[in-house]
Amino acid sequence: MTRESIVDGVNQGITSIHGLIAQGRGEAFDYLIGEKSTESALKAEKVAAAKLLLARKPVISVNGNSAALVPDELIRLSELINAPLEVNLFHRTEERVNKIIRHLRNRGARNIFLKSDARIPGIEHDRAKVDSHGIFAADVVLVPLEDGDRCKALLDMGKTVIAIDLNPLSRTARYADITIVDNITRALPNISGFAEELKCLGQEELQDIARGYDNRQTLSLAIDEIKKNMESFVDLSKP
Ligand code: PTJ
C-alpha cells in the first residue's frame, strides 16, 4: 500500500521520480529494522514530541514523499503542536510545490507557509528557497527524509533539527539533533501520540524529558537493533 501511495504520488505530480529510489532504499532499511518502531525510535519520538511542544516557532517541512505517504498525519501533528507546514523540496519545481499545497489543502490543512522569499545560507539553487516567516525563522524544524547538505545548513543556522530517516548511517541521520530511525508512516502517528500525552506537562517537565538526550547513543542503539534483527533471521533456518 505504501509503495502504491508513492507511485500514485508520482503519477499525480506530487512526488519526484527520485522519490521512488528513496522509497526503495527506505524499504530495505525498514526490512532490516524489522518493520516496527524499535526501542530507540520510540525514545527519539518521545523526545521529538517534547522538543516540538517546547519550541517557540516549530515548522514541519513537507516533501514529495511525505505528502504522498502521510498527508493526514502531517496535518494532524501540525494542528496538535501548532506547527505550520511548509513545502520544501529537494528537486524543486513551482508546479510541484503548488500541487503539494493543493493536495494538503484538499485534505484539510489550514496552516501552511506559502512564500519562498528567503534562502538557507550555503545551499545552492532553488533547494535553498524557504519562507522568511517559516523554516527561515523557525527554532525547531521537523524534516522527514531530508538531504544531508540541507540538514547541515539548517543546523548551521542555529536551528534544532529533528530528522526522520530509516537509514541510521545517512549524513542527515548523523547530523541531526534528534534522528528518528523509523518509517515516516509509523513515526508521525507515534510523535502525535506522544504529543497528546505530553501536552498537559509544563515547560520544566518537558525539559526533563528532552534533557540528556544523546543522538549518537540513539544511532548506535538503532544499529544494534538492526544487528540483532539480522541475527534472528540467520537463526531461523526457514522463513
Ligand atoms: O520531494 P523532494 O524533491 O523534496 O525529494 C524527496 C526525496 C526523498 C526524493 C529526496 O530528498 C531524496 O532524494 O532523498 P534521499 O537522498 O534519497 O534520502 C531519502 C532518505 O529517506 C533515505 O535515507 C531513505 O532511507 C529514507 N527513507 C525513504 N523512505 C522513508 C525513509 N525514511 C523514513 N520513512 C520512509 N518512508
PDB file of N, CA, C and O in Angstrom, residues 147-218:
ATOM      1  N   ASP A 147      17.724  15.889   2.946  1.00  0.00           N
ATOM      2  CA  ASP A 147      19.026  15.725   2.326  1.00  0.00           C
ATOM      3  C   ASP A 147      20.111  16.230   3.294  1.00  0.00           C
ATOM      4  O   ASP A 147      19.871  17.150   4.073  1.00  0.00           O
ATOM      5  N   GLY A 148      21.270  15.579   3.281  1.00  0.00           N
ATOM      6  CA  GLY A 148      22.320  15.859   4.254  1.00  0.00           C
ATOM      7  C   GLY A 148      22.806  17.307   4.255  1.00  0.00           C
ATOM      8  O   GLY A 148      22.984  17.913   5.314  1.00  0.00           O
ATOM      9  N   ASP A 149      22.986  17.889   3.044  1.00  0.00           N
ATOM     10  CA  ASP A 149      23.514  19.260   2.974  1.00  0.00           C
ATOM     11  C   ASP A 149      22.545  20.254   3.595  1.00  0.00           C
ATOM     12  O   ASP A 149      22.939  21.170   4.309  1.00  0.00           O
ATOM     13  N   ARG A 150      21.243  20.043   3.292  1.00  0.00           N
ATOM     14  CA  ARG A 150      20.272  20.999   3.824  1.00  0.00           C
ATOM     15  C   ARG A 150      20.106  20.817   5.326  1.00  0.00           C
ATOM     16  O   ARG A 150      19.948  21.788   6.069  1.00  0.00           O
ATOM     17  N   CYS A 151      20.190  19.580   5.784  1.00  0.00           N
ATOM     18  CA  CYS A 151      20.105  19.323   7.223  1.00  0.00           C
ATOM     19  C   CYS A 151      21.239  20.088   7.922  1.00  0.00           C
ATOM     20  O   CYS A 151      21.028  20.780   8.915  1.00  0.00           O
ATOM     21  N   LYS A 152      22.448  19.985   7.357  1.00  0.00           N
ATOM     22  CA  LYS A 152      23.601  20.648   7.969  1.00  0.00           C
ATOM     23  C   LYS A 152      23.429  22.170   7.919  1.00  0.00           C
ATOM     24  O   LYS A 152      23.728  22.874   8.881  1.00  0.00           O
ATOM     25  N   ALA A 153      22.921  22.665   6.783  1.00  0.00           N
ATOM     26  CA  ALA A 153      22.737  24.118   6.643  1.00  0.00           C
ATOM     27  C   ALA A 153      21.718  24.638   7.665  1.00  0.00           C
ATOM     28  O   ALA A 153      21.893  25.731   8.218  1.00  0.00           O
ATOM     29  N   LEU A 154      20.679  23.862   7.952  1.00  0.00           N
ATOM     30  CA  LEU A 154      19.684  24.288   8.956  1.00  0.00           C
ATOM     31  C   LEU A 154      20.322  24.310  10.345  1.00  0.00           C
ATOM     32  O   LEU A 154      20.064  25.218  11.140  1.00  0.00           O
ATOM     33  N   LEU A 155      21.176  23.334  10.605  1.00  0.00           N
ATOM     34  CA  LEU A 155      21.880  23.310  11.898  1.00  0.00           C
ATOM     35  C   LEU A 155      22.818  24.505  12.003  1.00  0.00           C
ATOM     36  O   LEU A 155      22.913  25.139  13.056  1.00  0.00           O
ATOM     37  N   ASP A 156      23.500  24.824  10.890  1.00  0.00           N
ATOM     38  CA  ASP A 156      24.411  25.977  10.884  1.00  0.00           C
ATOM     39  C   ASP A 156      23.657  27.273  11.149  1.00  0.00           C
ATOM     40  O   ASP A 156      24.244  28.251  11.604  1.00  0.00           O
ATOM     41  N   MET A 157      22.364  27.301  10.847  1.00  0.00           N
ATOM     42  CA  MET A 157      21.545  28.497  11.127  1.00  0.00           C
ATOM     43  C   MET A 157      21.135  28.545  12.600  1.00  0.00           C
ATOM     44  O   MET A 157      20.426  29.459  13.018  1.00  0.00           O
ATOM     45  N   GLY A 158      21.509  27.516  13.364  1.00  0.00           N
ATOM     46  CA  GLY A 158      21.220  27.520  14.802  1.00  0.00           C
ATOM     47  C   GLY A 158      19.898  26.856  15.163  1.00  0.00           C
ATOM     48  O   GLY A 158      19.429  26.973  16.301  1.00  0.00           O
ATOM     49  N   LYS A 159      19.310  26.150  14.204  1.00  0.00           N
ATOM     50  CA  LYS A 159      18.014  25.509  14.488  1.00  0.00           C
ATOM     51  C   LYS A 159      18.208  24.131  15.098  1.00  0.00           C
ATOM     52  O   LYS A 159      19.225  23.486  14.876  1.00  0.00           O
ATOM     53  N   THR A 160      17.199  23.691  15.832  1.00  0.00           N
ATOM     54  CA  THR A 160      17.163  22.295  16.268  1.00  0.00           C
ATOM     55  C   THR A 160      16.510  21.497  15.146  1.00  0.00           C
ATOM     56  O   THR A 160      15.405  21.836  14.704  1.00  0.00           O
ATOM     57  N   VAL A 161      17.217  20.468  14.671  1.00  0.00           N
ATOM     58  CA  VAL A 161      16.691  19.685  13.549  1.00  0.00           C
ATOM     59  C   VAL A 161      16.314  18.279  14.021  1.00  0.00           C
ATOM     60  O   VAL A 161      17.124  17.565  14.606  1.00  0.00           O
ATOM     61  N   ILE A 162      15.062  17.925  13.755  1.00  0.00           N
ATOM     62  CA  ILE A 162      14.565  16.575  14.062  1.00  0.00           C
ATOM     63  C   ILE A 162      14.357  15.881  12.718  1.00  0.00           C
ATOM     64  O   ILE A 162      13.551  16.339  11.905  1.00  0.00           O
ATOM     65  N   ALA A 163      15.116  14.809  12.480  1.00  0.00           N
ATOM     66  CA  ALA A 163      15.018  14.116  11.195  1.00  0.00           C
ATOM     67  C   ALA A 163      14.305  12.778  11.359  1.00  0.00           C
ATOM     68  O   ALA A 163      14.433  12.125  12.404  1.00  0.00           O
ATOM     69  N   ILE A 164      13.567  12.399  10.331  1.00  0.00           N
ATOM     70  CA  ILE A 164      13.013  11.042  10.271  1.00  0.00           C
ATOM     71  C   ILE A 164      13.708  10.379   9.089  1.00  0.00           C
ATOM     72  O   ILE A 164      13.592  10.853   7.948  1.00  0.00           O
ATOM     73  N   ASP A 165      14.467   9.345   9.357  1.00  0.00           N
ATOM     74  CA  ASP A 165      15.241   8.696   8.290  1.00  0.00           C
ATOM     75  C   ASP A 165      15.489   7.241   8.668  1.00  0.00           C
ATOM     76  O   ASP A 165      16.091   6.963   9.711  1.00  0.00           O
ATOM     77  N   LEU A 166      15.027   6.341   7.816  1.00  0.00           N
ATOM     78  CA  LEU A 166      15.196   4.911   8.117  1.00  0.00           C
ATOM     79  C   LEU A 166      16.655   4.463   8.044  1.00  0.00           C
ATOM     80  O   LEU A 166      16.994   3.399   8.553  1.00  0.00           O
ATOM     81  N   ASN A 167      17.504   5.279   7.419  1.00  0.00           N
ATOM     82  CA  ASN A 167      18.918   4.910   7.308  1.00  0.00           C
ATOM     83  C   ASN A 167      19.722   5.580   8.429  1.00  0.00           C
ATOM     84  O   ASN A 167      19.994   6.774   8.366  1.00  0.00           O
ATOM     85  N   PRO A 168      20.127   4.807   9.445  1.00  0.00           N
ATOM     86  CA  PRO A 168      20.846   5.432  10.566  1.00  0.00           C
ATOM     87  C   PRO A 168      22.259   5.871  10.186  1.00  0.00           C
ATOM     88  O   PRO A 168      22.923   6.545  10.956  1.00  0.00           O
ATOM     89  N   LEU A 169      22.700   5.474   8.970  1.00  0.00           N
ATOM     90  CA  LEU A 169      24.063   5.808   8.541  1.00  0.00           C
ATOM     91  C   LEU A 169      24.092   7.029   7.622  1.00  0.00           C
ATOM     92  O   LEU A 169      25.169   7.485   7.243  1.00  0.00           O
ATOM     93  N   SER A 170      22.933   7.545   7.244  1.00  0.00           N
ATOM     94  CA  SER A 170      22.921   8.664   6.295  1.00  0.00           C
ATOM     95  C   SER A 170      23.529   9.899   6.948  1.00  0.00           C
ATOM     96  O   SER A 170      23.599  10.009   8.172  1.00  0.00           O
ATOM     97  N   ARG A 171      23.949  10.843   6.100  1.00  0.00           N
ATOM     98  CA  ARG A 171      24.539  12.083   6.652  1.00  0.00           C
ATOM     99  C   ARG A 171      23.495  12.837   7.464  1.00  0.00           C
ATOM    100  O   ARG A 171      23.788  13.371   8.518  1.00  0.00           O
ATOM    101  N   THR A 172      22.261  12.853   6.953  1.00  0.00           N
ATOM    102  CA  THR A 172      21.181  13.524   7.696  1.00  0.00           C
ATOM    103  C   THR A 172      21.048  12.913   9.090  1.00  0.00           C
ATOM    104  O   THR A 172      20.985  13.634  10.090  1.00  0.00           O
ATOM    105  N   ALA A 173      21.028  11.576   9.136  1.00  0.00           N
ATOM    106  CA  ALA A 173      20.856  10.888  10.427  1.00  0.00           C
ATOM    107  C   ALA A 173      21.983  11.275  11.382  1.00  0.00           C
ATOM    108  O   ALA A 173      21.749  11.489  12.573  1.00  0.00           O
ATOM    109  N   ARG A 174      23.202  11.399  10.846  1.00  0.00           N
ATOM    110  CA  ARG A 174      24.345  11.675  11.725  1.00  0.00           C
ATOM    111  C   ARG A 174      24.441  13.144  12.109  1.00  0.00           C
ATOM    112  O   ARG A 174      24.931  13.480  13.162  1.00  0.00           O
ATOM    113  N   TYR A 175      23.929  14.042  11.223  1.00  0.00           N
ATOM    114  CA  TYR A 175      23.990  15.479  11.550  1.00  0.00           C
ATOM    115  C   TYR A 175      22.901  15.918  12.536  1.00  0.00           C
ATOM    116  O   TYR A 175      23.133  16.774  13.376  1.00  0.00           O
ATOM    117  N   ALA A 176      21.696  15.369  12.378  1.00  0.00           N
ATOM    118  CA  ALA A 176      20.519  15.925  13.072  1.00  0.00           C
ATOM    119  C   ALA A 176      20.681  15.904  14.599  1.00  0.00           C
ATOM    120  O   ALA A 176      21.452  15.118  15.141  1.00  0.00           O
ATOM    121  N   ASP A 177      19.944  16.785  15.263  1.00  0.00           N
ATOM    122  CA  ASP A 177      19.961  16.791  16.738  1.00  0.00           C
ATOM    123  C   ASP A 177      19.218  15.581  17.276  1.00  0.00           C
ATOM    124  O   ASP A 177      19.600  14.995  18.281  1.00  0.00           O
ATOM    125  N   ILE A 178      18.111  15.256  16.619  1.00  0.00           N
ATOM    126  CA  ILE A 178      17.323  14.080  17.010  1.00  0.00           C
ATOM    127  C   ILE A 178      17.011  13.314  15.725  1.00  0.00           C
ATOM    128  O   ILE A 178      16.410  13.875  14.798  1.00  0.00           O
ATOM    129  N   THR A 179      17.459  12.065  15.653  1.00  0.00           N
ATOM    130  CA  THR A 179      17.174  11.255  14.461  1.00  0.00           C
ATOM    131  C   THR A 179      16.217  10.137  14.833  1.00  0.00           C
ATOM    132  O   THR A 179      16.508   9.326  15.718  1.00  0.00           O
ATOM    133  N   ILE A 180      15.101  10.113  14.135  1.00  0.00           N
ATOM    134  CA  ILE A 180      14.114   9.062  14.353  1.00  0.00           C
ATOM    135  C   ILE A 180      14.303   8.018  13.256  1.00  0.00           C
ATOM    136  O   ILE A 180      14.003   8.277  12.080  1.00  0.00           O
ATOM    137  N   VAL A 181      14.871   6.874  13.632  1.00  0.00           N
ATOM    138  CA  VAL A 181      15.120   5.811  12.645  1.00  0.00           C
ATOM    139  C   VAL A 181      13.864   4.937  12.597  1.00  0.00           C
ATOM    140  O   VAL A 181      13.741   3.939  13.310  1.00  0.00           O
ATOM    141  N   ASP A 182      12.910   5.401  11.828  1.00  0.00           N
ATOM    142  CA  ASP A 182      11.609   4.724  11.760  1.00  0.00           C
ATOM    143  C   ASP A 182      10.956   5.117  10.442  1.00  0.00           C
ATOM    144  O   ASP A 182      11.305   6.153   9.847  1.00  0.00           O
ATOM    145  N   ASN A 183      10.000   4.322  10.009  1.00  0.00           N
ATOM    146  CA  ASN A 183       9.260   4.685   8.799  1.00  0.00           C
ATOM    147  C   ASN A 183       8.371   5.879   9.122  1.00  0.00           C
ATOM    148  O   ASN A 183       7.707   5.894  10.172  1.00  0.00           O
ATOM    149  N   ILE A 184       8.326   6.828   8.224  1.00  0.00           N
ATOM    150  CA  ILE A 184       7.501   8.022   8.471  1.00  0.00           C
ATOM    151  C   ILE A 184       6.043   7.630   8.732  1.00  0.00           C
ATOM    152  O   ILE A 184       5.332   8.309   9.478  1.00  0.00           O
ATOM    153  N   THR A 185       5.622   6.518   8.139  1.00  0.00           N
ATOM    154  CA  THR A 185       4.226   6.072   8.328  1.00  0.00           C
ATOM    155  C   THR A 185       3.956   5.659   9.777  1.00  0.00           C
ATOM    156  O   THR A 185       2.825   5.697  10.226  1.00  0.00           O
ATOM    157  N   ARG A 186       5.002   5.246  10.505  1.00  0.00           N
ATOM    158  CA  ARG A 186       4.820   4.919  11.936  1.00  0.00           C
ATOM    159  C   ARG A 186       5.270   6.089  12.804  1.00  0.00           C
ATOM    160  O   ARG A 186       4.706   6.352  13.861  1.00  0.00           O
ATOM    161  N   ALA A 187       6.334   6.791  12.342  1.00  0.00           N
ATOM    162  CA  ALA A 187       6.921   7.848  13.173  1.00  0.00           C
ATOM    163  C   ALA A 187       5.930   8.984  13.451  1.00  0.00           C
ATOM    164  O   ALA A 187       5.801   9.427  14.599  1.00  0.00           O
ATOM    165  N   LEU A 188       5.213   9.426  12.413  1.00  0.00           N
ATOM    166  CA  LEU A 188       4.317  10.572  12.638  1.00  0.00           C
ATOM    167  C   LEU A 188       3.186  10.254  13.615  1.00  0.00           C
ATOM    168  O   LEU A 188       2.969  11.017  14.563  1.00  0.00           O
ATOM    169  N   PRO A 189       2.476   9.114  13.445  1.00  0.00           N
ATOM    170  CA  PRO A 189       1.458   8.803  14.458  1.00  0.00           C
ATOM    171  C   PRO A 189       2.064   8.651  15.854  1.00  0.00           C
ATOM    172  O   PRO A 189       1.442   9.054  16.839  1.00  0.00           O
ATOM    173  N   ASN A 190       3.273   8.106  15.938  1.00  0.00           N
ATOM    174  CA  ASN A 190       3.905   7.968  17.265  1.00  0.00           C
ATOM    175  C   ASN A 190       4.205   9.329  17.882  1.00  0.00           C
ATOM    176  O   ASN A 190       3.945   9.550  19.066  1.00  0.00           O
ATOM    177  N   ILE A 191       4.758  10.247  17.084  1.00  0.00           N
ATOM    178  CA  ILE A 191       5.069  11.583  17.630  1.00  0.00           C
ATOM    179  C   ILE A 191       3.771  12.259  18.073  1.00  0.00           C
ATOM    180  O   ILE A 191       3.706  12.861  19.142  1.00  0.00           O
ATOM    181  N   SER A 192       2.724  12.121  17.259  1.00  0.00           N
ATOM    182  CA  SER A 192       1.435  12.736  17.630  1.00  0.00           C
ATOM    183  C   SER A 192       0.909  12.110  18.925  1.00  0.00           C
ATOM    184  O   SER A 192       0.396  12.822  19.795  1.00  0.00           O
ATOM    185  N   GLY A 193       1.057  10.795  19.049  1.00  0.00           N
ATOM    186  CA  GLY A 193       0.605  10.113  20.276  1.00  0.00           C
ATOM    187  C   GLY A 193       1.344  10.650  21.494  1.00  0.00           C
ATOM    188  O   GLY A 193       0.726  10.971  22.519  1.00  0.00           O
ATOM    189  N   PHE A 194       2.662  10.779  21.374  1.00  0.00           N
ATOM    190  CA  PHE A 194       3.443  11.329  22.498  1.00  0.00           C
ATOM    191  C   PHE A 194       3.058  12.785  22.760  1.00  0.00           C
ATOM    192  O   PHE A 194       2.959  13.209  23.914  1.00  0.00           O
ATOM    193  N   ALA A 195       2.848  13.556  21.694  1.00  0.00           N
ATOM    194  CA  ALA A 195       2.494  14.973  21.877  1.00  0.00           C
ATOM    195  C   ALA A 195       1.168  15.090  22.642  1.00  0.00           C
ATOM    196  O   ALA A 195       1.033  15.935  23.533  1.00  0.00           O
ATOM    197  N   GLU A 196       0.234  14.216  22.310  1.00  0.00           N
ATOM    198  CA  GLU A 196      -1.060  14.238  23.013  1.00  0.00           C
ATOM    199  C   GLU A 196      -0.865  13.933  24.502  1.00  0.00           C
ATOM    200  O   GLU A 196      -1.441  14.583  25.363  1.00  0.00           O
ATOM    201  N   GLU A 197      -0.001  12.944  24.746  1.00  0.00           N
ATOM    202  CA  GLU A 197       0.267  12.504  26.118  1.00  0.00           C
ATOM    203  C   GLU A 197       0.999  13.593  26.918  1.00  0.00           C
ATOM    204  O   GLU A 197       0.731  13.805  28.096  1.00  0.00           O
ATOM    205  N   LEU A 198       1.925  14.301  26.246  1.00  0.00           N
ATOM    206  CA  LEU A 198       2.801  15.253  26.965  1.00  0.00           C
ATOM    207  C   LEU A 198       2.243  16.678  27.000  1.00  0.00           C
ATOM    208  O   LEU A 198       2.783  17.528  27.705  1.00  0.00           O
ATOM    209  N   LYS A 199       1.194  16.899  26.241  1.00  0.00           N
ATOM    210  CA  LYS A 199       0.669  18.261  26.080  1.00  0.00           C
ATOM    211  C   LYS A 199       0.307  18.940  27.401  1.00  0.00           C
ATOM    212  O   LYS A 199       0.388  20.153  27.530  1.00  0.00           O
ATOM    213  N   CYS A 200      -0.099  18.120  28.367  1.00  0.00           N
ATOM    214  CA  CYS A 200      -0.556  18.700  29.640  1.00  0.00           C
ATOM    215  C   CYS A 200       0.634  19.051  30.556  1.00  0.00           C
ATOM    216  O   CYS A 200       0.443  19.674  31.604  1.00  0.00           O
ATOM    217  N   LEU A 201       1.858  18.662  30.171  1.00  0.00           N
ATOM    218  CA  LEU A 201       3.013  18.922  31.051  1.00  0.00           C
ATOM    219  C   LEU A 201       3.476  20.366  30.939  1.00  0.00           C
ATOM    220  O   LEU A 201       3.295  21.025  29.912  1.00  0.00           O
ATOM    221  N   GLY A 202       4.123  20.837  32.000  1.00  0.00           N
ATOM    222  CA  GLY A 202       4.698  22.182  31.994  1.00  0.00           C
ATOM    223  C   GLY A 202       6.063  22.163  31.328  1.00  0.00           C
ATOM    224  O   GLY A 202       6.615  21.100  31.034  1.00  0.00           O
ATOM    225  N   GLN A 203       6.613  23.373  31.128  1.00  0.00           N
ATOM    226  CA  GLN A 203       7.920  23.526  30.447  1.00  0.00           C
ATOM    227  C   GLN A 203       9.018  22.712  31.122  1.00  0.00           C
ATOM    228  O   GLN A 203       9.797  22.055  30.447  1.00  0.00           O
ATOM    229  N   GLU A 204       9.051  22.763  32.462  1.00  0.00           N
ATOM    230  CA  GLU A 204      10.155  22.082  33.156  1.00  0.00           C
ATOM    231  C   GLU A 204      10.086  20.578  32.978  1.00  0.00           C
ATOM    232  O   GLU A 204      11.106  19.917  32.777  1.00  0.00           O
ATOM    233  N   GLU A 205       8.872  20.061  33.043  1.00  0.00           N
ATOM    234  CA  GLU A 205       8.712  18.603  32.875  1.00  0.00           C
ATOM    235  C   GLU A 205       9.089  18.186  31.446  1.00  0.00           C
ATOM    236  O   GLU A 205       9.721  17.145  31.240  1.00  0.00           O
ATOM    237  N   LEU A 206       8.726  19.042  30.481  1.00  0.00           N
ATOM    238  CA  LEU A 206       9.097  18.734  29.091  1.00  0.00           C
ATOM    239  C   LEU A 206      10.612  18.791  28.928  1.00  0.00           C
ATOM    240  O   LEU A 206      11.222  17.960  28.252  1.00  0.00           O
ATOM    241  N   GLN A 207      11.208  19.803  29.586  1.00  0.00           N
ATOM    242  CA  GLN A 207      12.675  19.919  29.502  1.00  0.00           C
ATOM    243  C   GLN A 207      13.362  18.708  30.120  1.00  0.00           C
ATOM    244  O   GLN A 207      14.395  18.258  29.635  1.00  0.00           O
ATOM    245  N   ASP A 208      12.769  18.181  31.187  1.00  0.00           N
ATOM    246  CA  ASP A 208      13.335  16.974  31.821  1.00  0.00           C
ATOM    247  C   ASP A 208      13.372  15.807  30.836  1.00  0.00           C
ATOM    248  O   ASP A 208      14.303  15.013  30.835  1.00  0.00           O
ATOM    249  N   ILE A 209      12.329  15.720  30.009  1.00  0.00           N
ATOM    250  CA  ILE A 209      12.267  14.617  29.027  1.00  0.00           C
ATOM    251  C   ILE A 209      13.352  14.804  27.953  1.00  0.00           C
ATOM    252  O   ILE A 209      14.017  13.850  27.548  1.00  0.00           O
ATOM    253  N   ALA A 210      13.538  16.059  27.534  1.00  0.00           N
ATOM    254  CA  ALA A 210      14.489  16.324  26.440  1.00  0.00           C
ATOM    255  C   ALA A 210      15.946  16.352  26.924  1.00  0.00           C
ATOM    256  O   ALA A 210      16.860  16.026  26.167  1.00  0.00           O
ATOM    257  N   ARG A 211      16.137  16.696  28.210  1.00  0.00           N
ATOM    258  CA  ARG A 211      17.491  16.851  28.743  1.00  0.00           C
ATOM    259  C   ARG A 211      18.282  15.537  28.706  1.00  0.00           C
ATOM    260  O   ARG A 211      17.720  14.476  28.965  1.00  0.00           O
ATOM    261  N   GLY A 212      19.535  15.655  28.359  1.00  0.00           N
ATOM    262  CA  GLY A 212      20.400  14.476  28.406  1.00  0.00           C
ATOM    263  C   GLY A 212      20.242  13.551  27.202  1.00  0.00           C
ATOM    264  O   GLY A 212      20.894  12.520  27.125  1.00  0.00           O
ATOM    265  N   TYR A 213      19.376  13.941  26.267  1.00  0.00           N
ATOM    266  CA  TYR A 213      19.208  13.089  25.086  1.00  0.00           C
ATOM    267  C   TYR A 213      20.513  13.069  24.289  1.00  0.00           C
ATOM    268  O   TYR A 213      21.119  14.105  24.047  1.00  0.00           O
ATOM    269  N   ASP A 214      20.923  11.881  23.884  1.00  0.00           N
ATOM    270  CA  ASP A 214      22.187  11.740  23.166  1.00  0.00           C
ATOM    271  C   ASP A 214      21.913  11.040  21.830  1.00  0.00           C
ATOM    272  O   ASP A 214      21.599   9.850  21.791  1.00  0.00           O
ATOM    273  N   ASN A 215      22.025  11.803  20.739  1.00  0.00           N
ATOM    274  CA  ASN A 215      21.664  11.236  19.437  1.00  0.00           C
ATOM    275  C   ASN A 215      22.634  10.141  18.978  1.00  0.00           C
ATOM    276  O   ASN A 215      22.238   9.206  18.297  1.00  0.00           O
ATOM    277  N   ARG A 216      23.911  10.278  19.364  1.00  0.00           N
ATOM    278  CA  ARG A 216      24.889   9.229  18.993  1.00  0.00           C
ATOM    279  C   ARG A 216      24.480   7.895  19.603  1.00  0.00           C
ATOM    280  O   ARG A 216      24.577   6.848  18.972  1.00  0.00           O
ATOM    281  N   GLN A 217      24.015   7.993  20.857  1.00  0.00           N
ATOM    282  CA  GLN A 217      23.578   6.777  21.563  1.00  0.00           C
ATOM    283  C   GLN A 217      22.362   6.161  20.840  1.00  0.00           C
ATOM    284  O   GLN A 217      22.285   4.948  20.674  1.00  0.00           O
ATOM    285  N   THR A 218      21.442   7.035  20.415  1.00  0.00           N
ATOM    286  CA  THR A 218      20.249   6.555  19.704  1.00  0.00           C
ATOM    287  C   THR A 218      20.653   5.842  18.415  1.00  0.00           C
ATOM    288  O   THR A 218      20.137   4.762  18.101  1.00  0.00           O
TER     289      THR A 218
END
